[in-house]
Amino acid sequence: MFAARENIISHFEIITSVDHGTDVNWKVQACESIVKKAMADTAFQVSELEARILRGAEVNLGLDAEDFHLVCCLDLSCVELSEYGRCELIDYLADLTHENFWFAMRQLGRM
């Protein structure tokens, strides 16, 4: 499980240590930002890019509203998570970026 702080933070440090190109970098940065916010608090505001990723997570995870509640209203978006929802979201984002992780590992010569 990636929800452990030491696992997920190092996961994103490895990914962001190499350039993936302009079509991928924004997704990785948004995922990393969401994870850092989720590790700090169970309710937080998100940017438009982060909200896009969270909409996909909301659909794909299929969690109840008490575990994962995303609110998007005009230019303000926020999410509220239970402990279970936070762990599920972090695991989802780790899975979403696993190919970027292995690419970065190859680029760094760690494989």
mmCIF file of N, CA, C and O in Angstrom:
data_model
loop_
_atom_site.group_PDB
_atom_site.id
_atom_site.type_symbol
_atom_site.label_atom_id
_atom_site.label_comp_id
_atom_site.label_asym_id
_atom_site.label_seq_id
_atom_site.Cartn_x
_atom_site.Cartn_y
_atom_site.Cartn_z
ATOM 1 N N MET A 1 0.842 -1.177 0.000
ATOM 2 C CA MET A 1 0.000 0.000 0.000
ATOM 3 C C MET A 1 0.889 1.242 0.000
ATOM 4 O O MET A 1 1.824 1.363 0.753
ATOM 5 N N PHE A 2 0.565 2.188 -0.868
ATOM 6 C CA PHE A 2 1.365 3.396 -1.014
ATOM 7 C C PHE A 2 0.995 4.492 -0.030
ATOM 8 O O PHE A 2 1.633 5.521 -0.001
ATOM 9 N N ALA A 3 -0.041 4.291 0.761
ATOM 10 C CA ALA A 3 -0.502 5.370 1.631
ATOM 11 C C ALA A 3 0.510 5.732 2.714
ATOM 12 O O ALA A 3 0.382 6.760 3.348
ATOM 13 N N ALA A 4 1.520 4.893 2.919
ATOM 14 C CA ALA A 4 2.566 5.244 3.874
ATOM 15 C C ALA A 4 3.370 6.417 3.315
ATOM 16 O O ALA A 4 3.778 6.400 2.159
ATOM 17 N N ARG A 5 3.569 7.425 4.118
ATOM 18 C CA ARG A 5 4.224 8.659 3.687
ATOM 19 C C ARG A 5 5.570 8.407 3.023
ATOM 20 O O ARG A 5 5.867 8.951 1.973
ATOM 21 N N GLU A 6 6.397 7.559 3.608
ATOM 22 C CA GLU A 6 7.734 7.346 3.062
ATOM 23 C C GLU A 6 7.694 6.664 1.695
ATOM 24 O O GLU A 6 8.574 6.887 0.864
ATOM 25 N N ASN A 7 6.677 5.866 1.432
ATOM 26 C CA ASN A 7 6.569 5.199 0.132
ATOM 27 C C ASN A 7 6.112 6.149 -0.970
ATOM 28 O O ASN A 7 6.709 6.194 -2.034
ATOM 29 N N ILE A 8 5.053 6.874 -0.726
ATOM 30 C CA ILE A 8 4.465 7.688 -1.787
ATOM 31 C C ILE A 8 5.308 8.926 -2.093
ATOM 32 O O ILE A 8 5.438 9.323 -3.247
ATOM 33 N N ILE A 9 5.914 9.514 -1.078
ATOM 34 C CA ILE A 9 6.741 10.702 -1.326
ATOM 35 C C ILE A 9 7.953 10.330 -2.170
ATOM 36 O O ILE A 9 8.279 11.012 -3.143
ATOM 37 N N SER A 10 8.613 9.227 -1.843
ATOM 38 C CA SER A 10 9.775 8.808 -2.650
ATOM 39 C C SER A 10 9.340 8.394 -4.057
ATOM 40 O O SER A 10 10.077 8.597 -5.020
ATOM 41 N N HIS A 11 8.146 7.828 -4.196
ATOM 42 C CA HIS A 11 7.584 7.468 -5.502
ATOM 43 C C HIS A 11 7.551 8.704 -6.409
ATOM 44 O O HIS A 11 8.037 8.664 -7.544
ATOM 45 N N PHE A 12 7.017 9.811 -5.894
ATOM 46 C CA PHE A 12 6.914 11.023 -6.703
ATOM 47 C C PHE A 12 8.246 11.744 -6.839
ATOM 48 O O PHE A 12 8.489 12.402 -7.846
ATOM 49 N N GLU A 13 9.135 11.631 -5.870
ATOM 50 C CA GLU A 13 10.466 12.231 -6.011
ATOM 51 C C GLU A 13 11.220 11.586 -7.169
ATOM 52 O O GLU A 13 11.902 12.268 -7.930
ATOM 53 N N ILE A 14 11.098 10.280 -7.301
ATOM 54 C CA ILE A 14 11.755 9.574 -8.410
ATOM 55 C C ILE A 14 11.134 9.995 -9.740
ATOM 56 O O ILE A 14 11.847 10.294 -10.703
ATOM 57 N N ILE A 15 9.818 10.046 -9.796
ATOM 58 C CA ILE A 15 9.145 10.418 -11.043
ATOM 59 C C ILE A 15 9.527 11.823 -11.473
ATOM 60 O O ILE A 15 9.842 12.067 -12.643
ATOM 61 N N THR A 16 9.513 12.778 -10.561
ATOM 62 C CA THR A 16 9.768 14.167 -10.929
ATOM 63 C C THR A 16 11.248 14.472 -11.139
ATOM 64 O O THR A 16 11.589 15.574 -11.559
ATOM 65 N N SER A 17 12.123 13.499 -10.886
ATOM 66 C CA SER A 17 13.555 13.741 -11.086
ATOM 67 C C SER A 17 13.966 13.642 -12.553
ATOM 68 O O SER A 17 15.089 13.982 -12.901
ATOM 69 N N VAL A 18 13.070 13.191 -13.420
ATOM 70 C CA VAL A 18 13.359 13.152 -14.856
ATOM 71 C C VAL A 18 12.250 13.873 -15.616
ATOM 72 O O VAL A 18 11.138 14.012 -15.126
ATOM 73 N N ASP A 19 12.576 14.308 -16.825
ATOM 74 C CA ASP A 19 11.606 15.007 -17.669
ATOM 75 C C ASP A 19 10.845 13.978 -18.493
ATOM 76 O O ASP A 19 11.433 13.159 -19.183
ATOM 77 N N HIS A 20 9.520 14.033 -18.419
ATOM 78 C CA HIS A 20 8.672 13.099 -19.172
ATOM 79 C C HIS A 20 8.079 13.739 -20.423
ATOM 80 O O HIS A 20 7.364 13.087 -21.159
ATOM 81 N N GLY A 21 8.333 14.995 -20.614
ATOM 82 C CA GLY A 21 7.758 15.704 -21.751
ATOM 83 C C GLY A 21 6.548 16.513 -21.313
ATOM 84 O O GLY A 21 5.920 16.228 -20.308
ATOM 85 N N THR A 22 6.216 17.521 -22.106
ATOM 86 C CA THR A 22 5.162 18.453 -21.714
ATOM 87 C C THR A 22 3.783 17.822 -21.626
ATOM 88 O O THR A 22 2.920 18.327 -20.923
ATOM 89 N N ASP A 23 3.556 16.715 -22.327
ATOM 90 C CA ASP A 23 2.236 16.089 -22.274
ATOM 91 C C ASP A 23 2.043 15.237 -21.022
ATOM 92 O O ASP A 23 0.918 14.841 -20.715
ATOM 93 N N VAL A 24 3.076 14.953 -20.271
ATOM 94 C CA VAL A 24 2.990 14.112 -19.079
ATOM 95 C C VAL A 24 3.311 14.882 -17.803
ATOM 96 O O VAL A 24 2.712 14.641 -16.760
ATOM 97 N N ASN A 25 4.229 15.817 -17.869
ATOM 98 C CA ASN A 25 4.699 16.515 -16.667
ATOM 99 C C ASN A 25 3.565 17.134 -15.852
ATOM 100 O O ASN A 25 3.574 17.069 -14.628
ATOM 101 N N TRP A 26 2.576 17.736 -16.489
ATOM 102 C CA TRP A 26 1.482 18.385 -15.763
ATOM 103 C C TRP A 26 0.682 17.371 -14.957
ATOM 104 O O TRP A 26 0.263 17.660 -13.837
ATOM 105 N N LYS A 27 0.463 16.183 -15.530
ATOM 106 C CA LYS A 27 -0.308 15.151 -14.828
ATOM 107 C C LYS A 27 0.440 14.671 -13.587
ATOM 108 O O LYS A 27 -0.145 14.527 -12.514
ATOM 109 N N VAL A 28 1.728 14.451 -13.737
ATOM 110 C CA VAL A 28 2.547 13.995 -12.617
ATOM 111 C C VAL A 28 2.586 15.055 -11.524
ATOM 112 O O VAL A 28 2.429 14.750 -10.341
ATOM 113 N N GLN A 29 2.765 16.312 -11.906
ATOM 114 C CA GLN A 29 2.814 17.392 -10.925
ATOM 115 C C GLN A 29 1.481 17.544 -10.200
ATOM 116 O O GLN A 29 1.450 17.761 -8.984
ATOM 117 N N ALA A 30 0.376 17.418 -10.923
ATOM 118 C CA ALA A 30 -0.939 17.523 -10.292
ATOM 119 C C ALA A 30 -1.167 16.364 -9.327
ATOM 120 O O ALA A 30 -1.678 16.566 -8.223
ATOM 121 N N CYS A 31 -0.783 15.153 -9.723
ATOM 122 C CA CYS A 31 -0.927 13.992 -8.835
ATOM 123 C C CYS A 31 -0.087 14.162 -7.578
ATOM 124 O O CYS A 31 -0.552 13.879 -6.467
ATOM 125 N N GLU A 32 1.135 14.634 -7.741
ATOM 126 C CA GLU A 32 2.007 14.851 -6.585
ATOM 127 C C GLU A 32 1.407 15.901 -5.651
ATOM 128 O O GLU A 32 1.410 15.730 -4.424
ATOM 129 N N SER A 33 0.861 16.960 -6.202
ATOM 130 C CA SER A 33 0.257 18.008 -5.393
ATOM 131 C C SER A 33 -0.948 17.483 -4.618
ATOM 132 O O SER A 33 -1.117 17.791 -3.431
ATOM 133 N N ILE A 34 -1.783 16.682 -5.264
ATOM 134 C CA ILE A 34 -2.942 16.098 -4.596
ATOM 135 C C ILE A 34 -2.488 15.211 -3.442
ATOM 136 O O ILE A 34 -3.046 15.268 -2.337
ATOM 137 N N VAL A 35 -1.485 14.387 -3.685
ATOM 138 C CA VAL A 35 -0.989 13.480 -2.639
ATOM 139 C C VAL A 35 -0.460 14.266 -1.447
ATOM 140 O O VAL A 35 -0.769 13.942 -0.292
ATOM 141 N N LYS A 36 0.316 15.304 -1.702
ATOM 142 C CA LYS A 36 0.856 16.108 -0.604
ATOM 143 C C LYS A 36 -0.257 16.769 0.198
ATOM 144 O O LYS A 36 -0.212 16.811 1.423
ATOM 145 N N LYS A 37 -1.274 17.280 -0.494
ATOM 146 C CA LYS A 37 -2.409 17.889 0.204
ATOM 147 C C LYS A 37 -3.194 16.843 0.994
ATOM 148 O O LYS A 37 -3.619 17.100 2.112
ATOM 149 N N ALA A 38 -3.381 15.669 0.408
ATOM 150 C CA ALA A 38 -4.125 14.601 1.088
ATOM 151 C C ALA A 38 -3.373 14.095 2.319
ATOM 152 O O ALA A 38 -3.993 13.710 3.309
ATOM 153 N N MET A 39 -2.052 14.078 2.256
ATOM 154 C CA MET A 39 -1.267 13.638 3.413
ATOM 155 C C MET A 39 -1.359 14.649 4.548
ATOM 156 O O MET A 39 -1.244 14.291 5.708
ATOM 157 N N ALA A 40 -1.581 15.916 4.219
ATOM 158 C CA ALA A 40 -1.618 16.964 5.231
ATOM 159 C C ALA A 40 -2.998 17.149 5.860
ATOM 160 O O ALA A 40 -3.106 17.510 7.021
ATOM 161 N N ASP A 41 -4.065 16.913 5.092
ATOM 162 C CA ASP A 41 -5.403 17.205 5.592
ATOM 163 C C ASP A 41 -6.432 16.339 4.873
ATOM 164 O O ASP A 41 -6.163 15.826 3.788
ATOM 165 N N THR A 42 -7.621 16.215 5.463
ATOM 166 C CA THR A 42 -8.668 15.407 4.832
ATOM 167 C C THR A 42 -9.608 16.252 3.979
ATOM 168 O O THR A 42 -10.423 15.697 3.250
ATOM 169 N N ALA A 43 -9.513 17.575 4.056
ATOM 170 C CA ALA A 43 -10.324 18.456 3.219
ATOM 171 C C ALA A 43 -9.410 19.582 2.720
ATOM 172 O O ALA A 43 -8.699 20.191 3.503
ATOM 173 N N PHE A 44 -9.435 19.822 1.412
ATOM 174 C CA PHE A 44 -8.542 20.829 0.849
ATOM 175 C C PHE A 44 -9.048 21.300 -0.501
ATOM 176 O O PHE A 44 -9.820 20.625 -1.164
ATOM 177 N N GLN A 45 -8.609 22.510 -0.888
ATOM 178 C CA GLN A 45 -8.943 23.061 -2.193
ATOM 179 C C GLN A 45 -7.997 22.489 -3.239
ATOM 180 O O GLN A 45 -6.854 22.150 -2.933
ATOM 181 N N VAL A 46 -8.484 22.406 -4.465
ATOM 182 C CA VAL A 46 -7.668 21.882 -5.557
ATOM 183 C C VAL A 46 -7.752 22.817 -6.760
ATOM 184 O O VAL A 46 -8.713 23.557 -6.918
ATOM 185 N N SER A 47 -6.712 22.765 -7.580
ATOM 186 C CA SER A 47 -6.692 23.568 -8.809
ATOM 187 C C SER A 47 -7.582 22.907 -9.856
ATOM 188 O O SER A 47 -8.082 21.803 -9.670
ATOM 189 N N GLU A 48 -7.733 23.579 -10.977
ATOM 190 C CA GLU A 48 -8.550 23.035 -12.067
ATOM 191 C C GLU A 48 -7.952 21.730 -12.603
ATOM 192 O O GLU A 48 -8.679 20.775 -12.873
ATOM 193 N N LEU A 49 -6.630 21.690 -12.756
ATOM 194 C CA LEU A 49 -5.974 20.465 -13.228
ATOM 195 C C LEU A 49 -6.141 19.324 -12.229
ATOM 196 O O LEU A 49 -6.412 18.182 -12.614
ATOM 197 N N GLU A 50 -5.991 19.634 -10.949
ATOM 198 C CA GLU A 50 -6.162 18.615 -9.919
ATOM 199 C C GLU A 50 -7.608 18.124 -9.893
ATOM 200 O O GLU A 50 -7.854 16.928 -9.716
ATOM 201 N N ALA A 51 -8.549 19.031 -10.104
ATOM 202 C CA ALA A 51 -9.964 18.645 -10.124
ATOM 203 C C ALA A 51 -10.259 17.672 -11.263
ATOM 204 O O ALA A 51 -11.048 16.738 -11.101
ATOM 205 N N ARG A 52 -9.607 17.861 -12.400
ATOM 206 C CA ARG A 52 -9.792 16.928 -13.527
ATOM 207 C C ARG A 52 -9.364 15.513 -13.134
ATOM 208 O O ARG A 52 -10.056 14.533 -13.425
ATOM 209 N N ILE A 53 -8.218 15.416 -12.499
ATOM 210 C CA ILE A 53 -7.720 14.104 -12.078
ATOM 211 C C ILE A 53 -8.626 13.513 -11.010
ATOM 212 O O ILE A 53 -8.930 12.312 -11.026
ATOM 213 N N LEU A 54 -9.102 14.357 -10.109
ATOM 214 C CA LEU A 54 -9.985 13.870 -9.046
ATOM 215 C C LEU A 54 -11.341 13.425 -9.578
ATOM 216 O O LEU A 54 -11.944 12.493 -9.029
ATOM 217 N N ARG A 55 -11.825 14.054 -10.648
ATOM 218 C CA ARG A 55 -13.081 13.590 -11.264
ATOM 219 C C ARG A 55 -12.914 12.173 -11.796
ATOM 220 O O ARG A 55 -13.791 11.330 -11.649
ATOM 221 N N GLY A 56 -11.782 11.905 -12.412
ATOM 222 C CA GLY A 56 -11.507 10.551 -12.887
ATOM 223 C C GLY A 56 -11.394 9.571 -11.739
ATOM 224 O O GLY A 56 -11.910 8.451 -11.813
ATOM 225 N N ALA A 57 -10.743 9.994 -10.662
ATOM 226 C CA ALA A 57 -10.616 9.134 -9.485
ATOM 227 C C ALA A 57 -11.985 8.845 -8.882
ATOM 228 O O ALA A 57 -12.272 7.715 -8.478
ATOM 229 N N GLU A 58 -12.831 9.864 -8.834
ATOM 230 C CA GLU A 58 -14.167 9.697 -8.269
ATOM 231 C C GLU A 58 -14.961 8.643 -9.039
ATOM 232 O O GLU A 58 -15.598 7.772 -8.446
ATOM 233 N N VAL A 59 -14.879 8.697 -10.356
ATOM 234 C CA VAL A 59 -15.594 7.734 -11.193
ATOM 235 C C VAL A 59 -14.982 6.341 -11.081
ATOM 236 O O VAL A 59 -15.679 5.356 -10.877
ATOM 237 N N ASN A 60 -13.664 6.255 -11.183
ATOM 238 C CA ASN A 60 -12.993 4.956 -11.195
ATOM 239 C C ASN A 60 -12.989 4.257 -9.840
ATOM 240 O O ASN A 60 -13.048 3.026 -9.793
ATOM 241 N N LEU A 61 -12.922 5.008 -8.757
ATOM 242 C CA LEU A 61 -12.902 4.388 -7.436
ATOM 243 C C LEU A 61 -14.299 4.002 -6.964
ATOM 244 O O LEU A 61 -14.457 3.015 -6.248
ATOM 245 N N GLY A 62 -15.309 4.786 -7.337
ATOM 246 C CA GLY A 62 -16.683 4.476 -6.967
ATOM 247 C C GLY A 62 -16.921 4.469 -5.459
ATOM 248 O O GLY A 62 -17.723 3.681 -4.962
ATOM 249 N N LEU A 63 -16.259 5.353 -4.735
ATOM 250 C CA LEU A 63 -16.405 5.407 -3.280
ATOM 251 C C LEU A 63 -17.689 6.141 -2.890
ATOM 252 O O LEU A 63 -18.201 6.974 -3.640
ATOM 253 N N ASP A 64 -18.189 5.847 -1.703
ATOM 254 C CA ASP A 64 -19.354 6.541 -1.175
ATOM 255 C C ASP A 64 -19.011 8.000 -0.895
ATOM 256 O O ASP A 64 -17.844 8.358 -0.704
ATOM 257 N N ALA A 65 -20.030 8.833 -0.802
ATOM 258 C CA ALA A 65 -19.827 10.268 -0.583
ATOM 259 C C ALA A 65 -19.147 10.565 0.747
ATOM 260 O O ALA A 65 -18.427 11.560 0.862
ATOM 261 N N GLU A 66 -19.325 9.730 1.746
ATOM 262 C CA GLU A 66 -18.652 9.996 3.021
ATOM 263 C C GLU A 66 -17.166 9.662 2.971
ATOM 264 O O GLU A 66 -16.383 10.129 3.786
ATOM 265 N N ASP A 67 -16.734 8.860 1.983
ATOM 266 C CA ASP A 67 -15.323 8.526 1.817
ATOM 267 C C ASP A 67 -14.607 9.460 0.840
ATOM 268 O O ASP A 67 -13.421 9.727 0.975
ATOM 269 N N PHE A 68 -15.339 9.933 -0.164
ATOM 270 C CA PHE A 68 -14.746 10.773 -1.218
ATOM 271 C C PHE A 68 -15.820 11.731 -1.701
ATOM 272 O O PHE A 68 -16.789 11.320 -2.330
ATOM 273 N N HIS A 69 -15.647 13.001 -1.405
ATOM 274 C CA HIS A 69 -16.645 13.997 -1.812
ATOM 275 C C HIS A 69 -15.935 15.146 -2.517
ATOM 276 O O HIS A 69 -15.201 15.904 -1.902
ATOM 277 N N LEU A 70 -16.145 15.248 -3.815
ATOM 278 C CA LEU A 70 -15.539 16.291 -4.642
ATOM 279 C C LEU A 70 -16.607 17.319 -4.983
ATOM 280 O O LEU A 70 -17.692 16.963 -5.444
ATOM 281 N N VAL A 71 -16.308 18.581 -4.744
ATOM 282 C CA VAL A 71 -17.235 19.669 -5.055
ATOM 283 C C VAL A 71 -16.543 20.630 -6.012
ATOM 284 O O VAL A 71 -15.469 21.139 -5.710
ATOM 285 N N CYS A 72 -17.135 20.827 -7.184
ATOM 286 C CA CYS A 72 -16.610 21.776 -8.167
ATOM 287 C C CYS A 72 -17.685 22.827 -8.412
ATOM 288 O O CYS A 72 -18.790 22.503 -8.825
ATOM 289 N N CYS A 73 -17.351 24.076 -8.142
ATOM 290 C CA CYS A 73 -18.319 25.157 -8.267
ATOM 291 C C CYS A 73 -17.626 26.363 -8.901
ATOM 292 O O CYS A 73 -16.765 26.984 -8.265
ATOM 293 N N LEU A 74 -17.955 26.659 -10.132
ATOM 294 C CA LEU A 74 -17.337 27.745 -10.887
ATOM 295 C C LEU A 74 -15.823 27.616 -10.862
ATOM 296 O O LEU A 74 -15.285 26.691 -11.428
ATOM 297 N N ASP A 75 -15.122 28.524 -10.202
ATOM 298 C CA ASP A 75 -13.659 28.461 -10.197
ATOM 299 C C ASP A 75 -13.094 27.928 -8.878
ATOM 300 O O ASP A 75 -11.909 28.008 -8.625
ATOM 301 N N LEU A 76 -13.942 27.369 -8.034
ATOM 302 C CA LEU A 76 -13.503 26.839 -6.748
ATOM 303 C C LEU A 76 -13.828 25.355 -6.670
ATOM 304 O O LEU A 76 -14.957 24.946 -6.903
ATOM 305 N N SER A 77 -12.819 24.558 -6.391
ATOM 306 C CA SER A 77 -13.013 23.118 -6.256
ATOM 307 C C SER A 77 -12.357 22.661 -4.964
ATOM 308 O O SER A 77 -11.288 23.147 -4.598
ATOM 309 N N CYS A 78 -13.007 21.725 -4.284
ATOM 310 C CA CYS A 78 -12.406 21.168 -3.076
ATOM 311 C C CYS A 78 -12.845 19.710 -2.938
ATOM 312 O O CYS A 78 -13.800 19.270 -3.566
ATOM 313 N N VAL A 79 -12.108 19.000 -2.121
ATOM 314 C CA VAL A 79 -12.384 17.582 -1.909
ATOM 315 C C VAL A 79 -12.321 17.306 -0.412
ATOM 316 O O VAL A 79 -11.540 17.934 0.311
ATOM 317 N N GLU A 80 -13.168 16.387 0.034
ATOM 318 C CA GLU A 80 -13.149 15.941 1.420
ATOM 319 C C GLU A 80 -13.050 14.425 1.415
ATOM 320 O O GLU A 80 -13.772 13.750 0.679
ATOM 321 N N LEU A 81 -12.122 13.896 2.214
ATOM 322 C CA LEU A 81 -11.840 12.469 2.222
ATOM 323 C C LEU A 81 -11.917 11.898 3.634
ATOM 324 O O LEU A 81 -11.528 12.563 4.589
ATOM 325 N N SER A 82 -12.383 10.671 3.744
ATOM 326 C CA SER A 82 -12.242 9.940 4.998
ATOM 327 C C SER A 82 -10.843 9.325 4.998
ATOM 328 O O SER A 82 -10.121 9.403 4.003
ATOM 329 N N GLU A 83 -10.441 8.701 6.088
ATOM 330 C CA GLU A 83 -9.145 8.020 6.123
ATOM 331 C C GLU A 83 -9.087 6.931 5.055
ATOM 332 O O GLU A 83 -8.092 6.789 4.350
ATOM 333 N N TYR A 84 -10.163 6.172 4.930
ATOM 334 C CA TYR A 84 -10.235 5.123 3.909
ATOM 335 C C TYR A 84 -10.156 5.737 2.514
ATOM 336 O O TYR A 84 -9.418 5.254 1.646
ATOM 337 N N GLY A 85 -10.915 6.806 2.295
ATOM 338 C CA GLY A 85 -10.904 7.478 0.993
ATOM 339 C C GLY A 85 -9.538 8.033 0.648
ATOM 340 O O GLY A 85 -9.106 7.976 -0.500
ATOM 341 N N ARG A 86 -8.840 8.550 1.655
ATOM 342 C CA ARG A 86 -7.500 9.091 1.420
ATOM 343 C C ARG A 86 -6.550 7.983 0.980
ATOM 344 O O ARG A 86 -5.805 8.144 0.030
ATOM 345 N N CYS A 87 -6.582 6.847 1.670
ATOM 346 C CA CYS A 87 -5.711 5.722 1.294
ATOM 347 C C CYS A 87 -6.034 5.224 -0.103
ATOM 348 O O CYS A 87 -5.125 4.949 -0.897
ATOM 349 N N GLU A 88 -7.311 5.103 -0.413
ATOM 350 C CA GLU A 88 -7.718 4.648 -1.749
ATOM 351 C C GLU A 88 -7.271 5.634 -2.831
ATOM 352 O O GLU A 88 -6.812 5.227 -3.891
ATOM 353 N N LEU A 89 -7.419 6.922 -2.564
ATOM 354 C CA LEU A 89 -7.020 7.938 -3.540
ATOM 355 C C LEU A 89 -5.518 7.904 -3.775
ATOM 356 O O LEU A 89 -5.057 7.952 -4.917
ATOM 357 N N ILE A 90 -4.743 7.815 -2.723
ATOM 358 C CA ILE A 90 -3.288 7.781 -2.864
ATOM 359 C C ILE A 90 -2.856 6.543 -3.640
ATOM 360 O O ILE A 90 -2.003 6.616 -4.525
ATOM 361 N N ASP A 91 -3.453 5.403 -3.351
ATOM 362 C CA ASP A 91 -3.142 4.188 -4.113
ATOM 363 C C ASP A 91 -3.530 4.340 -5.581
ATOM 364 O O ASP A 91 -2.805 3.908 -6.478
ATOM 365 N N TYR A 92 -4.680 4.967 -5.836
ATOM 366 C CA TYR A 92 -5.127 5.203 -7.207
ATOM 367 C C TYR A 92 -4.122 6.081 -7.959
ATOM 368 O O TYR A 92 -3.765 5.785 -9.104
ATOM 369 N N LEU A 93 -3.653 7.151 -7.313
ATOM 370 C CA LEU A 93 -2.699 8.057 -7.964
ATOM 371 C C LEU A 93 -1.350 7.383 -8.176
ATOM 372 O O LEU A 93 -0.672 7.639 -9.174
ATOM 373 N N ALA A 94 -0.962 6.504 -7.266
ATOM 374 C CA ALA A 94 0.274 5.737 -7.459
ATOM 375 C C ALA A 94 0.131 4.807 -8.662
ATOM 376 O O ALA A 94 1.050 4.695 -9.487
ATOM 377 N N ASP A 95 -1.035 4.163 -8.781
ATOM 378 C CA ASP A 95 -1.284 3.297 -9.939
ATOM 379 C C ASP A 95 -1.325 4.102 -11.233
ATOM 380 O O ASP A 95 -0.835 3.657 -12.270
ATOM 381 N N LEU A 96 -1.918 5.286 -11.162
ATOM 382 C CA LEU A 96 -2.036 6.149 -12.342
ATOM 383 C C LEU A 96 -0.671 6.566 -12.874
ATOM 384 O O LEU A 96 -0.495 6.768 -14.071
ATOM 385 N N THR A 97 0.306 6.666 -11.987
ATOM 386 C CA THR A 97 1.638 7.139 -12.383
ATOM 387 C C THR A 97 2.693 6.033 -12.370
ATOM 388 O O THR A 97 3.881 6.332 -12.484
ATOM 389 N N HIS A 98 2.297 4.779 -12.263
ATOM 390 C CA HIS A 98 3.301 3.710 -12.165
ATOM 391 C C HIS A 98 4.162 3.592 -13.421
ATOM 392 O O HIS A 98 5.347 3.310 -13.329
ATOM 393 N N GLU A 99 3.595 3.820 -14.591
ATOM 394 C CA GLU A 99 4.401 3.765 -15.814
ATOM 395 C C GLU A 99 5.434 4.887 -15.823
ATOM 396 O O GLU A 99 6.572 4.692 -16.271
ATOM 397 N N ASN A 100 5.071 6.058 -15.309
ATOM 398 C CA ASN A 100 6.022 7.168 -15.207
ATOM 399 C C ASN A 100 7.143 6.813 -14.235
ATOM 400 O O ASN A 100 8.293 7.174 -14.444
ATOM 401 N N PHE A 101 6.797 6.096 -13.166
ATOM 402 C CA PHE A 101 7.788 5.672 -12.180
ATOM 403 C C PHE A 101 8.816 4.747 -12.827
ATOM 404 O O PHE A 101 10.018 4.934 -12.677
ATOM 405 N N TRP A 102 8.356 3.748 -13.566
ATOM 406 C CA TRP A 102 9.292 2.799 -14.184
ATOM 407 C C TRP A 102 10.113 3.454 -15.280
ATOM 408 O O TRP A 102 11.286 3.131 -15.473
ATOM 409 N N PHE A 103 9.526 4.388 -16.010
ATOM 410 C CA PHE A 103 10.291 5.156 -17.001
ATOM 411 C C PHE A 103 11.412 5.922 -16.304
ATOM 412 O O PHE A 103 12.559 5.922 -16.759
ATOM 413 N N ALA A 104 11.081 6.588 -15.202
ATOM 414 C CA ALA A 104 12.091 7.357 -14.464
ATOM 415 C C ALA A 104 13.183 6.443 -13.923
ATOM 416 O O ALA A 104 14.367 6.792 -13.961
ATOM 417 N N MET A 105 12.807 5.265 -13.434
ATOM 418 C CA MET A 105 13.802 4.320 -12.918
ATOM 419 C C MET A 105 14.774 3.908 -14.033
ATOM 420 O O MET A 105 15.985 3.815 -13.811
ATOM 421 N N ARG A 106 14.256 3.658 -15.236
ATOM 422 C CA ARG A 106 15.119 3.297 -16.375
ATOM 423 C C ARG A 106 16.026 4.458 -16.742
ATOM 424 O O ARG A 106 17.211 4.265 -17.010
ATOM 425 N N GLN A 107 15.472 5.675 -16.746
ATOM 426 C CA GLN A 107 16.277 6.848 -17.095
ATOM 427 C C GLN A 107 17.393 7.096 -16.092
ATOM 428 O O GLN A 107 18.478 7.538 -16.454
ATOM 429 N N LEU A 108 17.125 6.777 -14.846
ATOM 430 C CA LEU A 108 18.120 6.972 -13.785
ATOM 431 C C LEU A 108 19.085 5.798 -13.666
ATOM 432 O O LEU A 108 20.014 5.831 -12.873
ATOM 433 N N GLY A 109 18.851 4.742 -14.453
ATOM 434 C CA GLY A 109 19.720 3.582 -14.431
ATOM 435 C C GLY A 109 19.584 2.732 -13.181
ATOM 436 O O GLY A 109 20.530 2.063 -12.774
ATOM 437 N N ARG A 110 18.415 2.734 -12.583
ATOM 438 C CA ARG A 110 18.198 1.969 -11.356
ATOM 439 C C ARG A 110 17.538 0.614 -11.603
ATOM 440 O O ARG A 110 17.098 -0.032 -10.684
ATOM 441 N N MET A 111 17.438 0.227 -12.861
ATOM 442 C CA MET A 111 16.821 -1.068 -13.152
ATOM 443 C C MET A 111 17.856 -2.009 -13.719
ATOM 444 O O MET A 111 18.742 -1.723 -14.378
#
